[in-house]
mmCIF file of C-alpha atoms and ligand atoms in Angstrom:
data_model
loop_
_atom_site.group_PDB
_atom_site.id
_atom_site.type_symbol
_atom_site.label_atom_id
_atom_site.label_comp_id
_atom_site.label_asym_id
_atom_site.label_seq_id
_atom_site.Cartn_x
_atom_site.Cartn_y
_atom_site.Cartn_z
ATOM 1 C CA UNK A 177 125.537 -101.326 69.438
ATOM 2 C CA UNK A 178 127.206 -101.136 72.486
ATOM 3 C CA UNK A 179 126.987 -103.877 75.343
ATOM 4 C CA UNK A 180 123.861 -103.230 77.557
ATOM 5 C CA UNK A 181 124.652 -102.299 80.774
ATOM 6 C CA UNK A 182 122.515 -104.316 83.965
ATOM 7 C CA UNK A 183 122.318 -103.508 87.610
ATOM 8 C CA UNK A 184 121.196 -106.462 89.158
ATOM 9 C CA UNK A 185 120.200 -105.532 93.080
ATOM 10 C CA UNK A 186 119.525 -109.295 94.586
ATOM 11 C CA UNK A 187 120.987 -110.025 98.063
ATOM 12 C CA UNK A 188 121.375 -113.903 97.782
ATOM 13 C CA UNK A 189 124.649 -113.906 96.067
ATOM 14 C CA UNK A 190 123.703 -117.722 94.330
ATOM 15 C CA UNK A 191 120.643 -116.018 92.607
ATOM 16 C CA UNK A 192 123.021 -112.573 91.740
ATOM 17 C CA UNK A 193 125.902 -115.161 89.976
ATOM 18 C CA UNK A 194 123.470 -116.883 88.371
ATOM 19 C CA UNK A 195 122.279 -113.711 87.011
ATOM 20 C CA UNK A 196 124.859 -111.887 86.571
ATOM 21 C CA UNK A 197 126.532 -114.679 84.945
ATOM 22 C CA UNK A 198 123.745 -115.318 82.429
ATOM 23 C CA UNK A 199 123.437 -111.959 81.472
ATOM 24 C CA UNK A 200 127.515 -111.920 80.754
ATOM 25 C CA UNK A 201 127.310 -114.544 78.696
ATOM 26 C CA UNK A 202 124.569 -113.054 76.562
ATOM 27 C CA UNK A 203 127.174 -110.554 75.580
ATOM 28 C CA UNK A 204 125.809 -107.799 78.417
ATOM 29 C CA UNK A 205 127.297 -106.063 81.142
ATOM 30 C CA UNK A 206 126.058 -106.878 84.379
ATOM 31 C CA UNK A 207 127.082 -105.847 87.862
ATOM 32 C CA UNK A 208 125.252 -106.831 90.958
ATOM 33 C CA UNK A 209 124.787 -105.402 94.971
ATOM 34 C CA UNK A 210 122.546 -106.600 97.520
ATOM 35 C CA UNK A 211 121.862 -103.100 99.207
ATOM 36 C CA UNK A 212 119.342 -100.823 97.825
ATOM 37 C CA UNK A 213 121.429 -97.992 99.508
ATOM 38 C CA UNK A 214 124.551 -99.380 97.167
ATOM 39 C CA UNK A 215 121.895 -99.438 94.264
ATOM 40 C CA UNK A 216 121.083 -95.747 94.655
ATOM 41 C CA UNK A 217 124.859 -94.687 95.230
ATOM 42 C CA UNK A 218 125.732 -97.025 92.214
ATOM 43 C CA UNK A 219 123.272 -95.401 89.483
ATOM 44 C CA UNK A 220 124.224 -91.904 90.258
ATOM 45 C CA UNK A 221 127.586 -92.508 89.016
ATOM 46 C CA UNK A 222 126.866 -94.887 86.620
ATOM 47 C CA UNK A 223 123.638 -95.420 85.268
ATOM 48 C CA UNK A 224 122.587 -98.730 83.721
ATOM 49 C CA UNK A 225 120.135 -99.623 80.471
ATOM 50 C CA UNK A 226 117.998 -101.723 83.356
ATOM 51 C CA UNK A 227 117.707 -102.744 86.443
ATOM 52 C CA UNK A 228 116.674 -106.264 87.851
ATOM 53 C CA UNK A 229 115.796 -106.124 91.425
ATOM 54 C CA UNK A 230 114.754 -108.099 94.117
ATOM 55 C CA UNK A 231 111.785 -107.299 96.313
ATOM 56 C CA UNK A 232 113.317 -108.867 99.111
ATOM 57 C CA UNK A 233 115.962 -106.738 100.349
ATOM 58 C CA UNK A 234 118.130 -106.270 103.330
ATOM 59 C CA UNK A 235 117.830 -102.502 104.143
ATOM 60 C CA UNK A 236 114.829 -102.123 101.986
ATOM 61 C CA UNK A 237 111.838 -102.939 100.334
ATOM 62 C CA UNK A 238 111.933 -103.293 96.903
ATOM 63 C CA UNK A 239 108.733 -101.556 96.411
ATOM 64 C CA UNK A 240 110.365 -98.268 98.069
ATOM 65 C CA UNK A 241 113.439 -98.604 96.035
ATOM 66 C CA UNK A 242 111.421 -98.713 92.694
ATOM 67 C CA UNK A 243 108.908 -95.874 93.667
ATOM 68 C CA UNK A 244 112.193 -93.547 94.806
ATOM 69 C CA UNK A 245 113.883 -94.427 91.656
ATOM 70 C CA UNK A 246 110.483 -93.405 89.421
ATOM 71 C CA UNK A 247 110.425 -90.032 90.265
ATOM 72 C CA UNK A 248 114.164 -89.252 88.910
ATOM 73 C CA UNK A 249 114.265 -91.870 86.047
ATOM 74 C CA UNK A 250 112.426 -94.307 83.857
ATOM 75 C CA UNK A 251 115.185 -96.829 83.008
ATOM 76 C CA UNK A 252 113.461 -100.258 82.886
ATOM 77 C CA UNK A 253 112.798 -102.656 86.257
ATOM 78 C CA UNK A 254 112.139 -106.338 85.809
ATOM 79 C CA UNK A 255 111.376 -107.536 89.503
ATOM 80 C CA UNK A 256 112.210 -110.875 90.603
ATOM 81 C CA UNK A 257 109.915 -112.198 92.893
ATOM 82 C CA UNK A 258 110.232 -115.038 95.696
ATOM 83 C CA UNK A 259 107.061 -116.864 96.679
ATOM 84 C CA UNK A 260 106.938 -114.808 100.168
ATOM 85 C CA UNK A 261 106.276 -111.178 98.011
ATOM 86 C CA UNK A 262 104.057 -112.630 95.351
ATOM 87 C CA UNK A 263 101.674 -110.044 96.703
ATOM 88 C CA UNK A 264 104.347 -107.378 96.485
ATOM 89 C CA UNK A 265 104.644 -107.807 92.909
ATOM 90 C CA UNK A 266 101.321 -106.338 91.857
ATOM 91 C CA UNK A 267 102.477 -103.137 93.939
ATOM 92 C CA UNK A 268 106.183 -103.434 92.228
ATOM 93 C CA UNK A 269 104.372 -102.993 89.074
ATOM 94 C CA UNK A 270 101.988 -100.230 90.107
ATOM 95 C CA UNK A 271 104.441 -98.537 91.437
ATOM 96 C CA UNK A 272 106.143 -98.632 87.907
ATOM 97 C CA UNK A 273 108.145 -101.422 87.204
ATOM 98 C CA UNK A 274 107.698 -102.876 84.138
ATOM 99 C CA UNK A 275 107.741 -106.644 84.794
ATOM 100 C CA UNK A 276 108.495 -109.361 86.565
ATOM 101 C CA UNK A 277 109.585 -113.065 87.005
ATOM 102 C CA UNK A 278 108.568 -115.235 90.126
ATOM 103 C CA UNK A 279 111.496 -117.488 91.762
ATOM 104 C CA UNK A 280 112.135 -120.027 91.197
ATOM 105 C CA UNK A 281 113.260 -118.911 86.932
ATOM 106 C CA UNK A 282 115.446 -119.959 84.163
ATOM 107 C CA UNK A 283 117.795 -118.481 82.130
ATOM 108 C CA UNK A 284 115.719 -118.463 79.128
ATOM 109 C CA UNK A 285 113.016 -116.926 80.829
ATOM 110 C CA UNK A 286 115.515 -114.222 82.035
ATOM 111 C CA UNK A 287 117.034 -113.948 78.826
ATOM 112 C CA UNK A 288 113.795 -113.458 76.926
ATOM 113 C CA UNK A 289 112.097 -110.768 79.476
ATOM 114 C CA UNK A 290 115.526 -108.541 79.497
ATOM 115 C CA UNK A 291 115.617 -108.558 75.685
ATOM 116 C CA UNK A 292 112.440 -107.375 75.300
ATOM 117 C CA UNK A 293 112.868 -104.850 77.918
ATOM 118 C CA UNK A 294 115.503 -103.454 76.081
ATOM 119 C CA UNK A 295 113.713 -103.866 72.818
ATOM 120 C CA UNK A 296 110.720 -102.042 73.737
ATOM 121 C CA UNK A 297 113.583 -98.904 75.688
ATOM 122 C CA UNK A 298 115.198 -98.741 72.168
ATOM 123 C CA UNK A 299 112.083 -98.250 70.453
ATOM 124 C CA UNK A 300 110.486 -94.820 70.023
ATOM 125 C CA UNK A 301 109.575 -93.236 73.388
ATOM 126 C CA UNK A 302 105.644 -93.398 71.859
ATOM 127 C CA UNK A 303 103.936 -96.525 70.841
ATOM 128 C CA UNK A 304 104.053 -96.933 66.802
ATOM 129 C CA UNK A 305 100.904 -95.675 65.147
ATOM 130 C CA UNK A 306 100.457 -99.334 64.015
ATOM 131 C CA UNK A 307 101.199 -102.361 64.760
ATOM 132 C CA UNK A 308 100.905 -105.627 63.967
ATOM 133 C CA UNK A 309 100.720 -108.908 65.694
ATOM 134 C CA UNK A 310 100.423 -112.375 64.161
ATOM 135 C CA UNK A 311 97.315 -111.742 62.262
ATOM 136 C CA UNK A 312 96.417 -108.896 64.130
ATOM 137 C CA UNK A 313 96.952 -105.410 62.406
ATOM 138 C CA UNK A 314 95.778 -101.831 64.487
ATOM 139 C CA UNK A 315 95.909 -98.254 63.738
ATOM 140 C CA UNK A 316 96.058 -96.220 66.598
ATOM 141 C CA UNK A 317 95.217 -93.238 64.448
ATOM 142 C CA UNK A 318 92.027 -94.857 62.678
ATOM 143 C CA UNK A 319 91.801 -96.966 65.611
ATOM 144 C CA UNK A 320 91.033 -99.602 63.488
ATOM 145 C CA UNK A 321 91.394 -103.359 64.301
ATOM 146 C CA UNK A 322 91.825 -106.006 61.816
ATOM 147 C CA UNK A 323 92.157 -109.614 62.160
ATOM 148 C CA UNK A 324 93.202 -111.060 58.774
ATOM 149 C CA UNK A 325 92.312 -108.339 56.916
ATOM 150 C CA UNK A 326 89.010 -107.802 58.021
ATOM 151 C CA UNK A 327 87.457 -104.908 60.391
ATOM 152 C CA UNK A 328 87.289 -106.141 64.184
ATOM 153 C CA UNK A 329 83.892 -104.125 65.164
ATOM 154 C CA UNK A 330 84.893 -103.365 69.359
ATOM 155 C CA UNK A 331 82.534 -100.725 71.288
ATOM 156 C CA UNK A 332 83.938 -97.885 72.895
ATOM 157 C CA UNK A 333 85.227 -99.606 75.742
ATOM 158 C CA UNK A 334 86.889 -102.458 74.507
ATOM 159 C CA UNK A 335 88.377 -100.352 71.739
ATOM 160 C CA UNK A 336 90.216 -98.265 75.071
ATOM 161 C CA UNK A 337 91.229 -101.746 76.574
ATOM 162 C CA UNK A 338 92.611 -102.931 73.964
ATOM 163 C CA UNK A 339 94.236 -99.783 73.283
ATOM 164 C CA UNK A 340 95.730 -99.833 76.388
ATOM 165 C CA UNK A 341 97.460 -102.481 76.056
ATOM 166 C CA UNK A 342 98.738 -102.140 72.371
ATOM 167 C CA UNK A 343 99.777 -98.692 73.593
ATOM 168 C CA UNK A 344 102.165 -101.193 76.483
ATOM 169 C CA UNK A 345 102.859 -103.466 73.825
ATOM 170 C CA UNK A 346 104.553 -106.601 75.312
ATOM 171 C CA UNK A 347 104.646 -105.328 78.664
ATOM 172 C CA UNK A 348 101.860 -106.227 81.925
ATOM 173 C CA UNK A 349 99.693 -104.173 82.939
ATOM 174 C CA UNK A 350 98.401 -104.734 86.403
ATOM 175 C CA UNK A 351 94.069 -105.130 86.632
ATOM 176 C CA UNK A 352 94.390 -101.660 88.839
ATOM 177 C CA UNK A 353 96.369 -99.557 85.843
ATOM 178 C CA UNK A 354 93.899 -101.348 83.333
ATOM 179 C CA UNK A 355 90.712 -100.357 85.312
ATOM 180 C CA UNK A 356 91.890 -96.507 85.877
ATOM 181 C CA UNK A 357 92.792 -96.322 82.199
ATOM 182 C CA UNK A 358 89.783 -97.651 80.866
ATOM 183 C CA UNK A 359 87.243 -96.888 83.652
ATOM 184 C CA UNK A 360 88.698 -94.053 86.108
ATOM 185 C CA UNK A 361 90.643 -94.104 89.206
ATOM 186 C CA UNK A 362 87.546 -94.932 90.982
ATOM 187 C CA UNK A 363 86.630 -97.738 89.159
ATOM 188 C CA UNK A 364 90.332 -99.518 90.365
ATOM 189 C CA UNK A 365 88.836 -102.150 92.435
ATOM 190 C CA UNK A 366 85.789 -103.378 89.804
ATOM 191 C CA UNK A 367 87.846 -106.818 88.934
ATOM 192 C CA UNK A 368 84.827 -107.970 87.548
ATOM 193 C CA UNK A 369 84.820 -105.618 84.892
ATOM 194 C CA UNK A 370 87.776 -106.215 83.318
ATOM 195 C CA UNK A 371 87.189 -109.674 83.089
ATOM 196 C CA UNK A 372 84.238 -109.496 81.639
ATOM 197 C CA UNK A 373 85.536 -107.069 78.880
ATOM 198 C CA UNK A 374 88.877 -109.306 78.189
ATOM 199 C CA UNK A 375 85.653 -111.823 77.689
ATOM 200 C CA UNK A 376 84.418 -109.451 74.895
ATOM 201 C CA UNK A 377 87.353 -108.770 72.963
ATOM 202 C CA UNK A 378 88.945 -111.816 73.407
ATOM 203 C CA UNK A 379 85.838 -113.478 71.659
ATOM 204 C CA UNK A 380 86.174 -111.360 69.021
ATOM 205 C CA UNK A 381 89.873 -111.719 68.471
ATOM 206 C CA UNK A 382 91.163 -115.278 69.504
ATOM 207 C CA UNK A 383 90.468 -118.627 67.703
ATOM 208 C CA UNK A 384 90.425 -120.049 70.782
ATOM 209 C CA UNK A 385 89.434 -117.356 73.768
ATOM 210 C CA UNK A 386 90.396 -119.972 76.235
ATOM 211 C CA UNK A 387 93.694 -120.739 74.867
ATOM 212 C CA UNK A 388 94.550 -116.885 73.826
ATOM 213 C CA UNK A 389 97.342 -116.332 71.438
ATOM 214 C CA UNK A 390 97.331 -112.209 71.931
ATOM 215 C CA UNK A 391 95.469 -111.386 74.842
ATOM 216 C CA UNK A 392 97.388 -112.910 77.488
ATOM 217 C CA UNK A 393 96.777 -113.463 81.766
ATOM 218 C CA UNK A 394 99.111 -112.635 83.662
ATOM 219 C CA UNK A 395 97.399 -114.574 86.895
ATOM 220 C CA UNK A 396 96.688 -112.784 89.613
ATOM 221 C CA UNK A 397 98.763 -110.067 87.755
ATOM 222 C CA UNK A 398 96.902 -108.544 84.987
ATOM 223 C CA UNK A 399 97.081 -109.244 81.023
ATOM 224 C CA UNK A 400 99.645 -108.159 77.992
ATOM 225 C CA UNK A 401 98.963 -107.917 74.550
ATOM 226 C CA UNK A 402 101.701 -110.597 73.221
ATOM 227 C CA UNK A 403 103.805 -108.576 71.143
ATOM 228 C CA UNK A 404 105.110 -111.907 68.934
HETATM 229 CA CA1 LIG B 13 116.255 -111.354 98.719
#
């Protein structure tokens, strides 16, 4: 397989070496700008396996960039957020990136999220009709959960959450894209739902609901089904 290719668009050149140098010596191919403009410019030429960018850009916001860059292409954005757009990295993810790591990070961290970025991009474009987890096993098909072998009984709704998330498999989803998938656009806001569902099936899936092994929080984010 040939070396992955990585656009890193960070404006604080310590934070792009560091990157960019990390990346290299993971055996990928990283090049870096601090200008979305460049960014833009850069990826019609060449495009890149994924993109790491920075929400706190220069000429831009990094919430622009990513929504532009949606409607031509669906190469995968990890965001890297400071403390000051913690906020912003809800809407980074709405607006279709597909995760995220606060500053400051390190280099495992970095390592691990890219990988499975690229892991999941490899994989078929649709989620496998089953999967497994630990001792988790679900047919989408069947829709059938097991947990060791045995039938997980879920109702209607927590069948769709958890769906939902085998369906992102390793990836966050924010509380908003959980709530319109499972409960409607209009429904986006009702926190308290969600919570109280996660409740449900996490009961009926974790040894431990309050130390969860595949139904994880993202805090203040959203949750991810582990996919290890
Ligand atoms: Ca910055």
């Amino acid at each position: 397989m040939s070396k992955p290719s990585i656009l890193v668009l960070e404006d604080e050149v310590s934070i792009a070496t560091f990157v960019c140098a990390s990346l290299s010596a993971a055996g990928m191919l990283p090049r870096a700008t601090g200008r979305a403009v460049h960014a833009r410019r850069e990826l019609a030429t060449a495009p890149a396996d994924l993109l790491i960018v920075d929400l706190g850009l220069p000429d831009e916001d990094g919430i622009t960039f990513i929504t532009e860059l949606r409607k031509t292409s669906s190469v995968p954005v990890l965001v890297l957020s400071a403390r000051a757009h913690e906020s912003q990295k809800i809407e980074a993810l709405d607006a279709g990136a597909d995760d995220y790591l606060g500053k400051p990070f390190g280099v495992g961290e970095l390592l691990a999220r890219v990988r499975a970025m690229l892991r999941r991009a490899a994989a078929a474009p649709t989620a496998p009709a089953r999967l497994r987890v630990g001792e988790l096993e679900y047919d989408r098909a069947s829709r059938e959960l097991k947990l060791r072998g045995a039938a997980v009984h879920l109702t209607k709704r927590e069948l769709a959450l958890f769906d939902a998330l085998a369906r992102a498999l390793g990836k966050v989803l924010t509380h908003r894209q959980l709530l319109a998938e499972v409960w409607g656009a209009e429904q986006v806001d009702q926190l308290h739902y969600l919570r109280v569902y996660m409740g449900h099936l996490r009961s009926k899936v974790e040894a431990d609901p309050a130390e969860p092994r595949y139904l994880l929080t993202e805090l203040g984010v959203g949750y991810r089904l582990a996919d290890e």
